[in-house]
Amino acid sequence: DLERLGGTELYRFMGTNNAHALFEKLALAGIYVRRFDWSETHLRIGLPATSEAELRLSRALNPLG
């Protein structure tokens, strides 16, 4: 479960209970994502610039994907 906490035109700052696992999944899917040493529940996820990247992000966030 993801919670939008903030962001800009380039990224979203998100909260989740499984940030490290989601980080790995997004990174392997080619999504720009950053985790933070100071938190195990926060990520910064880059917003897709193309429709292909949007599809990749959607698939990576799908719990069945």
Coordinates of N, CA, C and O in Angstrom, one line a residue:
D1 N 0.8 -1.2 0.0 CA 0.0 0.0 0.0 C 0.9 1.2 0.0 O 1.8 1.4 0.8
L2 N 0.6 2.1 -1.0 CA 1.4 3.3 -1.2 C 0.6 4.6 -0.8 O -0.6 4.6 -1.0
E3 N 1.3 5.5 -0.1 CA 0.7 6.8 0.2 C 1.5 7.9 -0.4 O 2.7 8.0 -0.1
R4 N 0.8 8.8 -1.1 CA 1.5 9.9 -1.7 C 1.7 11.0 -0.6 O 0.8 11.4 0.0
L5 N 3.0 11.3 -0.4 CA 3.3 12.3 0.7 C 3.7 13.7 0.1 O 3.8 14.6 0.9
G6 N 4.0 13.7 -1.2 CA 4.5 15.0 -1.8 C 5.1 14.7 -3.1 O 5.0 13.6 -3.6
G7 N 5.8 15.7 -3.6 CA 6.5 15.5 -4.8 C 6.6 16.8 -5.7 O 6.2 17.9 -5.2
T8 N 7.1 16.6 -6.9 CA 7.2 17.7 -7.9 C 6.7 17.2 -9.2 O 6.1 16.1 -9.3
E9 N 7.0 18.0 -10.3 CA 6.7 17.6 -11.6 C 7.6 16.4 -12.1 O 7.2 15.7 -13.1
L10 N 8.7 16.1 -11.4 CA 9.6 15.1 -11.8 C 9.5 13.8 -11.0 O 9.9 12.7 -11.4
Y11 N 9.0 13.9 -9.7 CA 8.9 12.7 -8.9 C 7.8 12.8 -7.9 O 7.2 13.8 -7.7
R12 N 7.5 11.6 -7.3 CA 6.6 11.6 -6.1 C 7.3 11.0 -4.9 O 8.1 10.1 -5.0
F13 N 7.1 11.6 -3.8 CA 7.6 11.2 -2.5 C 6.5 10.3 -1.9 O 5.4 10.8 -1.7
M14 N 6.8 9.0 -1.7 CA 5.8 8.1 -1.3 C 6.2 7.4 0.1 O 7.3 7.2 0.4
G15 N 5.1 7.0 0.8 CA 5.3 6.2 2.0 C 4.7 4.8 1.8 O 3.7 4.7 1.1
T16 N 5.4 3.8 2.3 CA 4.9 2.4 2.1 C 5.6 1.5 3.2 O 6.7 1.9 3.7
N17 N 4.9 0.5 3.6 CA 5.5 -0.4 4.6 C 6.6 -1.3 4.1 O 7.4 -1.8 4.9
N18 N 6.7 -1.4 2.8 CA 7.7 -2.3 2.3 C 8.6 -1.6 1.3 O 8.8 -2.0 0.1
A19 N 9.2 -0.5 1.7 CA 10.0 0.4 0.8 C 11.2 -0.3 0.2 O 11.4 -0.1 -1.0
H20 N 11.9 -1.1 0.9 CA 13.1 -1.8 0.4 C 12.7 -2.8 -0.7 O 13.3 -2.9 -1.7
A21 N 11.6 -3.6 -0.5 CA 11.2 -4.6 -1.5 C 10.7 -3.9 -2.7 O 11.0 -4.3 -3.8
L22 N 9.9 -2.8 -2.5 CA 9.4 -2.1 -3.6 C 10.5 -1.4 -4.4 O 10.5 -1.3 -5.6
F23 N 11.5 -0.9 -3.7 CA 12.7 -0.3 -4.4 C 13.3 -1.3 -5.3 O 13.6 -0.9 -6.5
E24 N 13.5 -2.5 -4.8 CA 14.2 -3.5 -5.7 C 13.3 -3.8 -6.9 O 13.8 -3.9 -8.0
K25 N 12.0 -4.0 -6.7 CA 11.1 -4.3 -7.8 C 11.1 -3.2 -8.9 O 11.2 -3.4 -10.1
L26 N 11.0 -1.9 -8.4 CA 11.0 -0.8 -9.3 C 12.3 -0.6 -10.1 O 12.3 -0.4 -11.3
A27 N 13.4 -0.7 -9.3 CA 14.7 -0.6 -10.0 C 14.9 -1.7 -11.0 O 15.4 -1.4 -12.1
L28 N 14.5 -2.9 -10.7 CA 14.7 -4.0 -11.7 C 13.8 -3.8 -13.0 O 14.1 -4.2 -14.0
A29 N 12.7 -3.0 -12.8 CA 11.8 -2.7 -13.9 C 12.3 -1.5 -14.7 O 11.7 -1.0 -15.7
G30 N 13.4 -0.9 -14.3 CA 13.9 0.3 -15.0 C 13.3 1.6 -14.6 O 13.4 2.6 -15.3
I31 N 12.7 1.7 -13.4 CA 12.0 2.9 -12.9 C 13.1 3.6 -12.0 O 13.8 3.0 -11.2
Y32 N 13.1 4.9 -12.2 CA 14.0 5.8 -11.4 C 13.4 5.8 -10.0 O 12.2 6.3 -9.8
V33 N 14.1 5.3 -9.0 CA 13.6 5.3 -7.7 C 14.8 5.5 -6.7 O 15.9 5.1 -7.0
R34 N 14.5 6.1 -5.6 CA 15.5 6.4 -4.6 C 15.0 6.0 -3.2 O 13.8 6.3 -2.9
R35 N 15.8 5.3 -2.5 CA 15.4 5.0 -1.1 C 16.3 5.9 -0.2 O 17.3 6.4 -0.7
F36 N 16.0 6.0 1.0 CA 16.7 6.8 2.0 C 17.3 6.1 3.1 O 16.6 5.2 3.7
D37 N 18.5 6.4 3.5 CA 19.2 5.7 4.6 C 18.4 6.0 5.9 O 18.4 5.2 6.8
W38 N 17.8 7.1 6.0 CA 17.1 7.6 7.2 C 15.7 7.0 7.4 O 15.0 7.3 8.4
S39 N 15.2 6.2 6.4 CA 13.9 5.7 6.5 C 13.7 4.4 5.8 O 14.2 4.2 4.7
E40 N 12.9 3.5 6.4 CA 12.6 2.2 5.8 C 11.2 2.2 5.2 O 10.7 1.2 4.7
T41 N 10.5 3.4 5.2 CA 9.2 3.5 4.7 C 9.0 4.5 3.7 O 7.8 4.8 3.3
H42 N 10.0 5.2 3.2 CA 9.9 6.2 2.2 C 10.7 6.0 0.9 O 11.8 5.4 1.0
L43 N 10.1 6.4 -0.2 CA 10.7 6.3 -1.5 C 10.5 7.5 -2.3 O 9.4 8.2 -2.1
R44 N 11.4 7.8 -3.2 CA 11.1 8.9 -4.2 C 11.1 8.2 -5.6 O 12.1 7.5 -6.0
I45 N 9.9 8.2 -6.2 CA 9.7 7.5 -7.5 C 9.7 8.6 -8.6 O 8.8 9.5 -8.6
G46 N 10.5 8.4 -9.6 CA 10.5 9.2 -10.8 C 9.3 9.1 -11.6 O 8.8 7.9 -11.8
L47 N 8.7 10.1 -12.1 CA 7.5 10.1 -12.9 C 7.9 9.7 -14.4 O 9.0 10.2 -14.9
P48 N 7.1 8.9 -15.0 CA 7.5 8.5 -16.4 C 7.4 9.6 -17.4 O 6.5 10.5 -17.3
A49 N 8.4 9.7 -18.3 CA 8.4 10.7 -19.3 C 7.7 10.3 -20.6 O 7.4 11.1 -21.5
T50 N 7.5 9.0 -20.8 CA 6.9 8.5 -22.0 C 5.8 7.5 -21.7 O 5.7 7.0 -20.6
S51 N 5.0 7.2 -22.7 CA 4.0 6.2 -22.4 C 4.5 4.8 -22.2 O 4.0 4.0 -21.4
E52 N 5.7 4.5 -22.8 CA 6.3 3.2 -22.5 C 6.8 3.1 -21.0 O 6.6 2.1 -20.4
A53 N 7.4 4.2 -20.5 CA 7.8 4.3 -19.1 C 6.6 4.2 -18.2 O 6.7 3.6 -17.1
E54 N 5.5 4.9 -18.6 CA 4.3 4.8 -17.8 C 3.7 3.4 -17.6 O 3.3 3.0 -16.6
L55 N 3.8 2.7 -18.7 CA 3.3 1.3 -18.7 C 4.2 0.4 -17.8 O 3.8 -0.4 -17.1
R56 N 5.5 0.7 -17.9 CA 6.5 -0.1 -17.1 C 6.3 0.2 -15.6 O 6.3 -0.7 -14.8
L57 N 6.0 1.5 -15.3 CA 5.7 1.8 -13.9 C 4.4 1.1 -13.4 O 4.3 0.6 -12.3
S58 N 3.4 1.2 -14.2 CA 2.1 0.6 -13.9 C 2.2 -0.9 -13.7 O 1.7 -1.4 -12.7
R59 N 3.0 -1.6 -14.5 CA 3.2 -3.0 -14.4 C 4.0 -3.3 -13.1 O 3.7 -4.3 -12.4
A60 N 5.0 -2.5 -12.8 CA 5.8 -2.7 -11.6 C 5.0 -2.5 -10.3 O 5.3 -3.2 -9.3
L61 N 4.1 -1.6 -10.4 CA 3.3 -1.3 -9.2 C 2.1 -2.3 -9.0 O 1.5 -2.4 -7.9
N62 N 1.8 -3.1 -10.0 CA 0.7 -4.1 -10.0 C 1.1 -5.2 -9.0 O 2.2 -5.8 -9.2
P63 N 0.3 -5.5 -8.0 CA 0.7 -6.5 -7.0 C 0.8 -7.9 -7.7 O 1.5 -8.7 -7.1
L64 N 0.2 -8.1 -8.8 CA 0.3 -9.4 -9.5 C 1.5 -9.5 -10.4 O 1.8 -10.5 -11.0
G65 N 2.1 -8.3 -10.6 CA 3.2 -8.2 -11.6 C 4.6 -8.6 -11.2 O 5.0 -8.9 -10.2

